mmCIF file of C-alpha atoms and ligand atoms in Angstrom:
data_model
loop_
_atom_site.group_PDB
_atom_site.id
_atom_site.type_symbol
_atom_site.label_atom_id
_atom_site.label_comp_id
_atom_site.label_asym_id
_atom_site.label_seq_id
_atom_site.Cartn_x
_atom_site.Cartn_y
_atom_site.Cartn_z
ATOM 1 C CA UNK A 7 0.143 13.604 -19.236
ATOM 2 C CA UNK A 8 0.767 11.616 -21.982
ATOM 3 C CA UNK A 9 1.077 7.956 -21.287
ATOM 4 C CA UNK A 10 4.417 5.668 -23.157
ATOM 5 C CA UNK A 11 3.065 2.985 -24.856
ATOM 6 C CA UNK A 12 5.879 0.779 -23.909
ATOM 7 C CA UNK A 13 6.694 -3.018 -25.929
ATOM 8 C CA UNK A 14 7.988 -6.215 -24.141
ATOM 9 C CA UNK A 15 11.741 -6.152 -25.489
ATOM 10 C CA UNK A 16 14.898 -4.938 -23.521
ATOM 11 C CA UNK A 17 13.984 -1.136 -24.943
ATOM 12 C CA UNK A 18 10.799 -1.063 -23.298
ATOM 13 C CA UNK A 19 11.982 -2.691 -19.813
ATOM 14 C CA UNK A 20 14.848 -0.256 -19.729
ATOM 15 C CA UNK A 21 12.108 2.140 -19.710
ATOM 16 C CA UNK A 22 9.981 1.398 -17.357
ATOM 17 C CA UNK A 23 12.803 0.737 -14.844
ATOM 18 C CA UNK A 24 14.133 4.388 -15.370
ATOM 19 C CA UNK A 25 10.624 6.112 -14.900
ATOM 20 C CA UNK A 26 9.862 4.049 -11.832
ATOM 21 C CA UNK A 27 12.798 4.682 -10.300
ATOM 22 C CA UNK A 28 12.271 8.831 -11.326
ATOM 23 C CA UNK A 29 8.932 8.091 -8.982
ATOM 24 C CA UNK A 30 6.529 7.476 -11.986
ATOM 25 C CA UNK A 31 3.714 5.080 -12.616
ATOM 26 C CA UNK A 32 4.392 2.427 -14.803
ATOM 27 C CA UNK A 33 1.258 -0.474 -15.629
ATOM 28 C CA UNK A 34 2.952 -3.594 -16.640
ATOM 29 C CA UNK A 35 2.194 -7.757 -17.090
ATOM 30 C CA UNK A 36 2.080 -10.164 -14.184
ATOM 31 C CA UNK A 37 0.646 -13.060 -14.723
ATOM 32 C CA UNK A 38 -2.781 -12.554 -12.376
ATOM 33 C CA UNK A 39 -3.455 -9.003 -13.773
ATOM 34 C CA UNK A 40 -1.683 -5.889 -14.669
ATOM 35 C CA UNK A 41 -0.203 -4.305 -11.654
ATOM 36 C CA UNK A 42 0.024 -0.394 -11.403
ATOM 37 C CA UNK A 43 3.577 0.193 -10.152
ATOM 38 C CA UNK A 44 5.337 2.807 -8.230
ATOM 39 C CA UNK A 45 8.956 2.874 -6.573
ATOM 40 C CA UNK A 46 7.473 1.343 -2.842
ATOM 41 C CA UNK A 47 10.215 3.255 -1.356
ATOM 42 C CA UNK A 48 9.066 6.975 -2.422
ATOM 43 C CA UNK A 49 6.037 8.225 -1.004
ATOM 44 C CA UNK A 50 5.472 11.075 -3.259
ATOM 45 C CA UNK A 51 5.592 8.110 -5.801
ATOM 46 C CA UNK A 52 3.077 5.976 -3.877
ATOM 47 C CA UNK A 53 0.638 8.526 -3.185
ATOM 48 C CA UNK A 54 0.196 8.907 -7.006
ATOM 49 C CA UNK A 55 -0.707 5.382 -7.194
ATOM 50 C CA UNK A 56 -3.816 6.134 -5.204
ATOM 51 C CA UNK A 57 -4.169 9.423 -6.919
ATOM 52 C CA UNK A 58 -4.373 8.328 -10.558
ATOM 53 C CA UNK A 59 -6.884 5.045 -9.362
ATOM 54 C CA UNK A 60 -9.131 7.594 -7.392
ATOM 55 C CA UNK A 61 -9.523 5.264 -4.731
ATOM 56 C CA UNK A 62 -11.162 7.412 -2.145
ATOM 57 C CA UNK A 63 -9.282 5.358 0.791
ATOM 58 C CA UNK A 64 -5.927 4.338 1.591
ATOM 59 C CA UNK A 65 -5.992 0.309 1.514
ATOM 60 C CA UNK A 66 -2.195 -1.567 1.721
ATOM 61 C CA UNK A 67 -0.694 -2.094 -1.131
ATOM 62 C CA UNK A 68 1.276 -5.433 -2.608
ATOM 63 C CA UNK A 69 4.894 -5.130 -2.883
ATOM 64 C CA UNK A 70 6.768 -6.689 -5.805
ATOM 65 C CA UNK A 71 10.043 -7.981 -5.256
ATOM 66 C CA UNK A 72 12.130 -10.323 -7.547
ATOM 67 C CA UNK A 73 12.974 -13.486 -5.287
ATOM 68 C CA UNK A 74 12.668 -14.588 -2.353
ATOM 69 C CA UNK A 75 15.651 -12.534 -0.726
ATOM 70 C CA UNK A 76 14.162 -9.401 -1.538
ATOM 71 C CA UNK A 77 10.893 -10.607 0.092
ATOM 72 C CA UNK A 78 12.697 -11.427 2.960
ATOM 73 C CA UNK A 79 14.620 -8.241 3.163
ATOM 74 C CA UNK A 80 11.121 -6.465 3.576
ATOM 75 C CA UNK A 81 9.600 -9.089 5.755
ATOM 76 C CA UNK A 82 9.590 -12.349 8.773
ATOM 77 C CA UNK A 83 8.353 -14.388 6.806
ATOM 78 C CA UNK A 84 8.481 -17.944 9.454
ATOM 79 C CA UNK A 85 8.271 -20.926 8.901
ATOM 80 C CA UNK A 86 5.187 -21.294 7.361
ATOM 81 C CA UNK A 87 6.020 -18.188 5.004
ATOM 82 C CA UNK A 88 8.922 -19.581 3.586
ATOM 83 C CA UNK A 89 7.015 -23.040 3.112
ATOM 84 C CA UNK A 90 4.443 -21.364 0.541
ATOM 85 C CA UNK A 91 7.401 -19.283 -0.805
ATOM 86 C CA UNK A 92 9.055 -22.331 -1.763
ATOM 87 C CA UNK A 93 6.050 -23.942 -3.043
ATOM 88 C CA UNK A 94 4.631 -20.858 -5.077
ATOM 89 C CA UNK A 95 6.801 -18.207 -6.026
ATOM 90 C CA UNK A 96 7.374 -17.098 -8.290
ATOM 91 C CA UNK A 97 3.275 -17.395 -8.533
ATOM 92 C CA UNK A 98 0.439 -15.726 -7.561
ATOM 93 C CA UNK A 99 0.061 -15.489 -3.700
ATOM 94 C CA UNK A 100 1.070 -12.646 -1.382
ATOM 95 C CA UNK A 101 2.000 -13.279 1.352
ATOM 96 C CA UNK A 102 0.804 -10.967 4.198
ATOM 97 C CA UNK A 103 3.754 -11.015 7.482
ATOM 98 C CA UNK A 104 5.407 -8.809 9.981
ATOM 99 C CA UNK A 105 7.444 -6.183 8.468
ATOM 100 C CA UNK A 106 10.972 -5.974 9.146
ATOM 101 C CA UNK A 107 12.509 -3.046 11.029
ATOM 102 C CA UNK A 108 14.028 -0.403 8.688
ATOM 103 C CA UNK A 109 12.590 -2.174 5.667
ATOM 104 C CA UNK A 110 12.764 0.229 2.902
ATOM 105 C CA UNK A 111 9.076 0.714 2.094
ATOM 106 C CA UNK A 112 7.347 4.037 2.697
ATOM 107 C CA UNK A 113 4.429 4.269 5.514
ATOM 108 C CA UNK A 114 1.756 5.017 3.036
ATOM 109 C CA UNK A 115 2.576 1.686 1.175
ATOM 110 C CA UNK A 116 1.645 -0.483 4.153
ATOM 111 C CA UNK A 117 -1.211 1.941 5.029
ATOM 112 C CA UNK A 118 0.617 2.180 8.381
ATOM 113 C CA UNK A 119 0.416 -0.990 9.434
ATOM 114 C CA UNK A 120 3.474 -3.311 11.446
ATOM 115 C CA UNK A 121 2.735 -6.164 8.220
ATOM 116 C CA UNK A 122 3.474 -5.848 4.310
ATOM 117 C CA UNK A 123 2.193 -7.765 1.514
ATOM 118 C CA UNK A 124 5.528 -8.928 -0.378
ATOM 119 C CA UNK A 125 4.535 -11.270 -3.746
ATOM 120 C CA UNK A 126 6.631 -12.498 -6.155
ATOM 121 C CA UNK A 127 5.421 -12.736 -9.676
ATOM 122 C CA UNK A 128 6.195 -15.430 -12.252
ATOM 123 C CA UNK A 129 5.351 -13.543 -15.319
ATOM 124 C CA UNK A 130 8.442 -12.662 -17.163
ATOM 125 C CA UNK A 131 8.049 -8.923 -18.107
ATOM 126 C CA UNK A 132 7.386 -8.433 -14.745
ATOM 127 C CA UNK A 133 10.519 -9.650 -13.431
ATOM 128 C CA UNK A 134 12.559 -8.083 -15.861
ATOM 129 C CA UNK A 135 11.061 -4.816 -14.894
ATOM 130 C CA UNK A 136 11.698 -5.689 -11.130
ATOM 131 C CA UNK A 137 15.003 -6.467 -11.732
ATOM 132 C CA UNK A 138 15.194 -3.109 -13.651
ATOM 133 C CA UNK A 139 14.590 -1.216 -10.949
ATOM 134 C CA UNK A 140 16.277 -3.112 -8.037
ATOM 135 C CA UNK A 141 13.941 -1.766 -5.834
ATOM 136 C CA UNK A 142 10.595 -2.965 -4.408
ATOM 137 C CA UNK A 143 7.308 -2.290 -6.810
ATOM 138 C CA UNK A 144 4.067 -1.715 -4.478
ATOM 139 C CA UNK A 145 1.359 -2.066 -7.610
ATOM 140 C CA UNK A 146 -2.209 -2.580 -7.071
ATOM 141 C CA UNK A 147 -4.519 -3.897 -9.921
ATOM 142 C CA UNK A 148 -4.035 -0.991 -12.972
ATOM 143 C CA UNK A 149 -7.658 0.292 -13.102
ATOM 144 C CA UNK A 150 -9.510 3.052 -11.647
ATOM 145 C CA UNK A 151 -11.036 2.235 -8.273
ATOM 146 C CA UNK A 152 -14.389 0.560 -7.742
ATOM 147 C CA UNK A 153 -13.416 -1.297 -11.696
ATOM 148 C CA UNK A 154 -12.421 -4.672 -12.995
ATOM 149 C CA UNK A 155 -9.352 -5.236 -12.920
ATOM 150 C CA UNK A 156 -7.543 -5.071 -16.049
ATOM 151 C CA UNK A 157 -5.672 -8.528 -17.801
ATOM 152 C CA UNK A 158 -4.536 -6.545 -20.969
ATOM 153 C CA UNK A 159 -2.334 -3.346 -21.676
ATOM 154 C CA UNK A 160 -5.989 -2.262 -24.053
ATOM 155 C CA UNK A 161 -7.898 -2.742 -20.497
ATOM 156 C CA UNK A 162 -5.658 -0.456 -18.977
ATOM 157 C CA UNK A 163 -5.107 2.335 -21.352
ATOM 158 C CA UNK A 164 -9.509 2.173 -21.282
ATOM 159 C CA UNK A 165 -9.317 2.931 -17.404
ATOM 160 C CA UNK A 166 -5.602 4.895 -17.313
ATOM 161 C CA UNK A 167 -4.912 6.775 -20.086
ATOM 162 C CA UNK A 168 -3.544 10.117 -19.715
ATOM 163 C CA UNK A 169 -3.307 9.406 -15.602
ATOM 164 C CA UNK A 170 0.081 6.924 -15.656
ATOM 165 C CA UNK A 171 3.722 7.439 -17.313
ATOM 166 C CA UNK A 172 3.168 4.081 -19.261
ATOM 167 C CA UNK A 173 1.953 0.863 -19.719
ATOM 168 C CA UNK A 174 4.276 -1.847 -20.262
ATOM 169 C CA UNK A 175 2.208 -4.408 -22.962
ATOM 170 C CA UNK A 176 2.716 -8.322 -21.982
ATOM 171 C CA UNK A 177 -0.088 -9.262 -23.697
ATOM 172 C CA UNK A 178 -3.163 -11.021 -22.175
ATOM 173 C CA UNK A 179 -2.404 -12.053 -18.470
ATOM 174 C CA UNK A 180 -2.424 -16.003 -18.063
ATOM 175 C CA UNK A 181 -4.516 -16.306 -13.952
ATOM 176 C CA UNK A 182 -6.153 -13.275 -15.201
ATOM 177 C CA UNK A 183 -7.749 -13.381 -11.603
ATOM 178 C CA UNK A 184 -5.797 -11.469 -8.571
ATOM 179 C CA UNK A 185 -3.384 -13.620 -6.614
ATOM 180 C CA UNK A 186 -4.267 -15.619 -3.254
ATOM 181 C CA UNK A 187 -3.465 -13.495 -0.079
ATOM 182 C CA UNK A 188 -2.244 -15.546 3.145
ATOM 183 C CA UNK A 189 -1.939 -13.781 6.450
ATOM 184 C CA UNK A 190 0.904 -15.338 8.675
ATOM 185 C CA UNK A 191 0.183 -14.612 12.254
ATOM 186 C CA UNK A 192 1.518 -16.151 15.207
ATOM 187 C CA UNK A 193 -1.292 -18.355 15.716
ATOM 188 C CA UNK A 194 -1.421 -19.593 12.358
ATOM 189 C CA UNK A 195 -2.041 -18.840 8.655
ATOM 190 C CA UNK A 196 -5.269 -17.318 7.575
ATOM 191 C CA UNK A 197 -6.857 -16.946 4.283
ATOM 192 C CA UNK A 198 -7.392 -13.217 3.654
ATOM 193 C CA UNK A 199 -8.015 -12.797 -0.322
ATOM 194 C CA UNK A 200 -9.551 -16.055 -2.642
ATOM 195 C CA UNK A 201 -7.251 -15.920 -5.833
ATOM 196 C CA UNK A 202 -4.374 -17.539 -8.343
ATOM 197 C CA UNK A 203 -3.736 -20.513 -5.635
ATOM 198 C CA UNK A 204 -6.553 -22.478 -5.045
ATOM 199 C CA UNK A 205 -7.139 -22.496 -1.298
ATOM 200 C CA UNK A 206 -6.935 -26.328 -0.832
ATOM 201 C CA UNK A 207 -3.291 -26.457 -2.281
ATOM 202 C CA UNK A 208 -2.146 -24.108 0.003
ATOM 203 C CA UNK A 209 -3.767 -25.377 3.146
ATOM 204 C CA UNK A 210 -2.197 -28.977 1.655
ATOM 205 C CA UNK A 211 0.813 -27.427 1.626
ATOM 206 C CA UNK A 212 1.343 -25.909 5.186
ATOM 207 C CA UNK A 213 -0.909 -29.293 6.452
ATOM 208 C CA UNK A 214 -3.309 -27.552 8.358
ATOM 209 C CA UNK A 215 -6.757 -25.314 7.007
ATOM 210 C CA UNK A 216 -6.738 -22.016 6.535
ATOM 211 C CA UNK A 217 -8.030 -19.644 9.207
ATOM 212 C CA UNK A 218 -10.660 -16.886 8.703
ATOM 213 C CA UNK A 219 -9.663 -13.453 8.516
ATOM 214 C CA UNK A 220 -10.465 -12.115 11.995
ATOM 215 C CA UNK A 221 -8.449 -14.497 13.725
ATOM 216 C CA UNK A 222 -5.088 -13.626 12.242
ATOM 217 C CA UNK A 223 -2.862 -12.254 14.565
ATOM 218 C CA UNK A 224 -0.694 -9.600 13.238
ATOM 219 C CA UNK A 225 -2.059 -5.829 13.978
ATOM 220 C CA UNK A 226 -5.174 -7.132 15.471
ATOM 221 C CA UNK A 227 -6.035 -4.508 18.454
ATOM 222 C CA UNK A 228 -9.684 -4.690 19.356
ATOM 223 C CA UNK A 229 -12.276 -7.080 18.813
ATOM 224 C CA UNK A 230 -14.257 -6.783 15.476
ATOM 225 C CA UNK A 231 -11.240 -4.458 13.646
ATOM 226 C CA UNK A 232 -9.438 -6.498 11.210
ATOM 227 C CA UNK A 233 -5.782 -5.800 10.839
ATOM 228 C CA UNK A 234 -6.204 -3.930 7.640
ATOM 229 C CA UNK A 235 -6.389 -0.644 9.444
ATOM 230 C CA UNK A 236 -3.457 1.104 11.577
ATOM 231 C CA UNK A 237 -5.323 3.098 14.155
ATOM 232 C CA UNK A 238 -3.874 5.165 16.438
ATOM 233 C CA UNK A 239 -3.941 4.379 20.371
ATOM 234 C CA UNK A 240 -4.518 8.176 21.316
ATOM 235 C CA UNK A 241 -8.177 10.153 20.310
ATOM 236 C CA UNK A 242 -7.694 12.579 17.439
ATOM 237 C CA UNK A 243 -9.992 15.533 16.749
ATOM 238 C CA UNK A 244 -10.867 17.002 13.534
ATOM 239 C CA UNK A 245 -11.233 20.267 11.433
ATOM 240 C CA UNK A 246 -8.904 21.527 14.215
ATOM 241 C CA UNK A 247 -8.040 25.138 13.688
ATOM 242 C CA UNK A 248 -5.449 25.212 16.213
ATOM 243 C CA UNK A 249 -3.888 23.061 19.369
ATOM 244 C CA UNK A 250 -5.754 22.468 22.475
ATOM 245 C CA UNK A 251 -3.801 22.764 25.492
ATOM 246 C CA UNK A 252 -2.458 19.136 25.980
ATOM 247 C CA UNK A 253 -3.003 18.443 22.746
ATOM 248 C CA UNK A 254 -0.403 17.039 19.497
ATOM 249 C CA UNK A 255 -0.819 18.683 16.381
ATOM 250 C CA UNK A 256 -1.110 17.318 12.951
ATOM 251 C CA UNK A 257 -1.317 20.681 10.186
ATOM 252 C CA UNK A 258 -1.585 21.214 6.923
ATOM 253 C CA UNK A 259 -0.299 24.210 4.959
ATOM 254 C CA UNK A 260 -0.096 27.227 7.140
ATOM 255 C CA UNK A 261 0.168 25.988 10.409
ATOM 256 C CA UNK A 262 -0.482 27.940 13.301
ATOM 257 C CA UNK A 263 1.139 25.523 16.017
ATOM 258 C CA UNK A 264 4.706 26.958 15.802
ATOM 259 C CA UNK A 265 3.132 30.583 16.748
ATOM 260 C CA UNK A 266 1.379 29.421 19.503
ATOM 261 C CA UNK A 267 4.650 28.309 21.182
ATOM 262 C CA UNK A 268 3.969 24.243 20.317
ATOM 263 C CA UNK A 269 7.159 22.440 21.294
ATOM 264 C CA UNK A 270 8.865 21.072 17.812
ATOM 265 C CA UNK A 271 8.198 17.296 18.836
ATOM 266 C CA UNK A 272 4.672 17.358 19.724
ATOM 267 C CA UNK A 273 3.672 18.819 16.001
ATOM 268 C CA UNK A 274 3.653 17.630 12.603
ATOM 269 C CA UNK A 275 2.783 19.419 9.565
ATOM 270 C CA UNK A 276 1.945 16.856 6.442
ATOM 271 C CA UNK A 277 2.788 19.964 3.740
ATOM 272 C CA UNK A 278 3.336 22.963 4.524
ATOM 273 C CA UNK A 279 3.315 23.924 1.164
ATOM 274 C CA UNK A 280 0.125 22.435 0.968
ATOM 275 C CA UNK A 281 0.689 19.573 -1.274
ATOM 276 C CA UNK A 282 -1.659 16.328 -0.923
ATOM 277 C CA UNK A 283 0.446 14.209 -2.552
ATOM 278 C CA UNK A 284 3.380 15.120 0.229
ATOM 279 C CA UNK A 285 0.404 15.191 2.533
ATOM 280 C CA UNK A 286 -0.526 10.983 1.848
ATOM 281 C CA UNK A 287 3.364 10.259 1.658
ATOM 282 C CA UNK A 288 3.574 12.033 5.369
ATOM 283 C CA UNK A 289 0.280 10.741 6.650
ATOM 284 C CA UNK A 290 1.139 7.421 8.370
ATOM 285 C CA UNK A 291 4.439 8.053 9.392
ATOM 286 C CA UNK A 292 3.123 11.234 11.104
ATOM 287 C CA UNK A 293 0.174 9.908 12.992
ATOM 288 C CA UNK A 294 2.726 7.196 14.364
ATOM 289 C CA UNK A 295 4.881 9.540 15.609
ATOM 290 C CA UNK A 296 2.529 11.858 17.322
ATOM 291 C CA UNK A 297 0.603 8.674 18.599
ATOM 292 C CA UNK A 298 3.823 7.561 20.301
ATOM 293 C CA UNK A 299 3.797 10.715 22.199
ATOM 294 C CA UNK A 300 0.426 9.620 24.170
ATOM 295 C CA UNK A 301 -1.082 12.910 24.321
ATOM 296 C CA UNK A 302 -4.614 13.661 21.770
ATOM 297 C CA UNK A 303 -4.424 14.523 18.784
ATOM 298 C CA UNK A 304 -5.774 17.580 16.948
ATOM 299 C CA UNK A 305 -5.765 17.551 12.981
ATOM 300 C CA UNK A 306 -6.009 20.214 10.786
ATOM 301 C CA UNK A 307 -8.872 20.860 7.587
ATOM 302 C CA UNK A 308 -7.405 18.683 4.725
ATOM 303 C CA UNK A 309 -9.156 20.002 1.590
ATOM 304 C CA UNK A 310 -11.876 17.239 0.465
ATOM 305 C CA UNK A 311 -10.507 16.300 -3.484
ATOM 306 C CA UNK A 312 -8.016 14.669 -4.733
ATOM 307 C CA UNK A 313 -5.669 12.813 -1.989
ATOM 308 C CA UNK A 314 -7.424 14.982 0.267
ATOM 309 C CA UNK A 315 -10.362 12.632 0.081
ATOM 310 C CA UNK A 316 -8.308 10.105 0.891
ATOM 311 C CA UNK A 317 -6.451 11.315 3.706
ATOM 312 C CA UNK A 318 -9.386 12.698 5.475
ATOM 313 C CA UNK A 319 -11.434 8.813 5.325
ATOM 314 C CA UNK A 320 -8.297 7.915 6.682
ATOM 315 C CA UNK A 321 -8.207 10.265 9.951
ATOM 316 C CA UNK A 322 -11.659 10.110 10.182
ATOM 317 C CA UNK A 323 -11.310 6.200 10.783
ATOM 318 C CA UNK A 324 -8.304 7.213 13.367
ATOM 319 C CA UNK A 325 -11.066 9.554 14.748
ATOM 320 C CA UNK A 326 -13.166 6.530 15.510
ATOM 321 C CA UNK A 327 -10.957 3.742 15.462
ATOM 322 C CA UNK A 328 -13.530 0.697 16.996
ATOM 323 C CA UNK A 329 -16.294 1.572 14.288
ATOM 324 C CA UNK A 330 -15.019 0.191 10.958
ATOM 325 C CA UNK A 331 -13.257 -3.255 9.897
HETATM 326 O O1 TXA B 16 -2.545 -10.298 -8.197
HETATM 327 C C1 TXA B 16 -2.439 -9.342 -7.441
HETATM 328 O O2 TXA B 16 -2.346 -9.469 -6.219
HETATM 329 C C2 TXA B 16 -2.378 -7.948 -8.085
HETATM 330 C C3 TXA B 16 -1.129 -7.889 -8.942
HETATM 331 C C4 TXA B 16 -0.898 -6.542 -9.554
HETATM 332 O O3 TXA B 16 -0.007 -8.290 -8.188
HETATM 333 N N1 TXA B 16 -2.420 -6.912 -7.099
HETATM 334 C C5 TXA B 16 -3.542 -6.615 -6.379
HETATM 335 O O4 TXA B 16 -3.412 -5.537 -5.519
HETATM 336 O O5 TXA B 16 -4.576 -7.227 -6.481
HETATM 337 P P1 TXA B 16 -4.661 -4.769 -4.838
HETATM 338 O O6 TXA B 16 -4.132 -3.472 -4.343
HETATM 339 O O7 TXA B 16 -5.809 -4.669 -5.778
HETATM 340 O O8 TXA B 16 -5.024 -5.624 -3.598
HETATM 341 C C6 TXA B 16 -4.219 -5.492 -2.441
HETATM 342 C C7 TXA B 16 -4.930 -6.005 -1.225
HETATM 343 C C8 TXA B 16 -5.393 -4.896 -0.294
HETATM 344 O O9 TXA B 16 -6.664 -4.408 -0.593
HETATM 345 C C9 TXA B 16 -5.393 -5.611 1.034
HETATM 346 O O10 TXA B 16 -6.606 -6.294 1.208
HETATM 347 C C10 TXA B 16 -4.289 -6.633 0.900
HETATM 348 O O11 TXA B 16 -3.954 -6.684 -0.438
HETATM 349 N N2 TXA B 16 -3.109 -6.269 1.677
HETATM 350 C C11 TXA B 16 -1.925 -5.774 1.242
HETATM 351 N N3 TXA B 16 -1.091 -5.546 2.276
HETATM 352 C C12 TXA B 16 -1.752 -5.905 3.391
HETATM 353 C C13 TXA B 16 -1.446 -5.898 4.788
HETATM 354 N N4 TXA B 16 -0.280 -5.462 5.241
HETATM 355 N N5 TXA B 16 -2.393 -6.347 5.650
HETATM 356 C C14 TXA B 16 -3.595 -6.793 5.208
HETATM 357 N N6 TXA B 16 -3.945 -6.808 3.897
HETATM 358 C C15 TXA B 16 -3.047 -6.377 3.008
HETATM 359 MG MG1 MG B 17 -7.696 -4.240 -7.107
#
């Protein structure tokens, strides 16, 4: 693939919108570091986020939105969301809340989870390109997993080149460290990333300190398991070659559940073409479904490259849900 060198005038921002919203990945400018963006709506889209990084797991991702309506169209922000909105957007903190029913992000954005991340940034490219595509932007830092992040459009093209549909060039980022992540729980706010906003300003700003991490509410379900991490309530098998009685199904390409007389709503298949990146956009959305059916379930051999690494960390963790943060 060759990757569009794009320029910070109207041209350029006219371009990124229209590949995003075609489901391409477009680097571009905010004012922490450069964000690798997809359409947060299209799975396909978002699974090629994670592709082109090779991150070998499926961690949330940060949505962009332009103000705060659109953040509040994807999330509940409370009180104490829409204090540190008021104070700091456009800026850099995300703010981590409960996710609205029916917003439109895809499962694999949100790695499954009932919370999003929703930010919205100050730098001006990237709210031109946000308004561009009138949809939300879920963009992790633009460099290949396990890097530093990148704070120039060089940095990227050094990590990126040939693996994104452009970078959008706005110049050297001014935080040039990530933004400040705040989980909003019910029992209070909690610190969950250092960044942009110093912690003391935001903890004078809501009048109360910061929590740590494992005390946030939102998504906890057992002791020890922070809420990064949707795991499902029901056990789940691997390398499955076929149902057990009793059993839910997840496939993968051929799929022998139908033949064996499997009734429609307790399988899934994530491709049966045998795609990974329909596989990742499936994954969460599937395992949700078939855990709300309360019977085990039995998942299929996912090939181990590409996405497949991926998606196979991730129902190995579903496998054993108490063992990892
Ligand atoms: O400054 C930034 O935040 C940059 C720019 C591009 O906006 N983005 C960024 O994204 O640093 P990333 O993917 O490198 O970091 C996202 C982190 C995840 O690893 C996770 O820890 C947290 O945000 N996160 C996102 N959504 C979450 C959720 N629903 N629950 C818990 N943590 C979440
Ligand atoms: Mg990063």
């Amino acid at each position: 693939m060759r990757t569009e060198r794009l320029q910070a005038d109207p041209n350029g921002v006219a371009r990124a919108g229209e590949l995003l919203r075609d489901g391409g990945l477009v680097a571009f400018a905010t004012e922490t570091v450069y964000g690798l963006g997809a359409d947060a709506t299209d799975g396909v889209a978002v699974a090629r986020i994670f592709e082109a990084k090779g991150r070998p797991r499926f961690n949330p991702l940060i949505v962009h939105v332009a103000d705060l309506a659109g953040a509040e169209r994807l999330a509940h922000l409370g009180e104490a969301g829409l204090r540190l909105a008021a104070a700091f957007w456009p800026g850099p903190l995300t703010l981590v809340a409960p996710l609205r029913e029916g917003a439109a992000v895809t499962a694999l954005t949100t790695a499954g989870l009932d919370t999003v991340g929703v930010r919205v940034p100050a730098h001006p490219l990237a709210q031109a390109v946000l308004r561009a595509v009138d949809r939300p932007v879920a963009a992790p830092s633009a460099n290949p997993s396990g890097r530093i992040s990148p704070t120039t459009a060089a940095h990227v093209l050094a990590g990126l080149d040939g693996r994104i549909d452009a970078v959008l060039d706005g110049g050297a980022c001014s935080v040039g460290v990530e933004s400040t992540i705040v989980g909003l729980g019910p029992e209070g706010s909690c610190l969950l990333r250092p960044g942009g906003v110093p912690r003391e300003t935001v903890e004078a700003c809501l009048g109360q300190p910061l929590a740590p991490p494992q005390f946030q509410g939102a998504g906890v379900t057992a002791p020890g398991q922070l809420a990064s991490h949707y795991a499902p309530t029901v056990p789940v098998r691997l390398h499955a070659e076929a149902p057990f009685d009793g059993e839910a199904w997840l496939g993968f390409g051929e799929d022998p559940a139908a033949a064996l007389g499997l009734p429609a709503e307790r399988r899934r298949n994530l491709s049966p073409a045998g795609d990974l990146r329909a596989a990742a956009a499936a994954l969460f959305a599937d395992l949700r479904a078939l855990d709300a059916i309360g019977k085990p379930i039995a998942v299929a051999a996912v090939p181990e490259h590409g996405l497949g690494l991926a998606i196979n960390d991730r129902v190995r963790r579903a496998a054993s849900p108490r063992s990892e943060g």
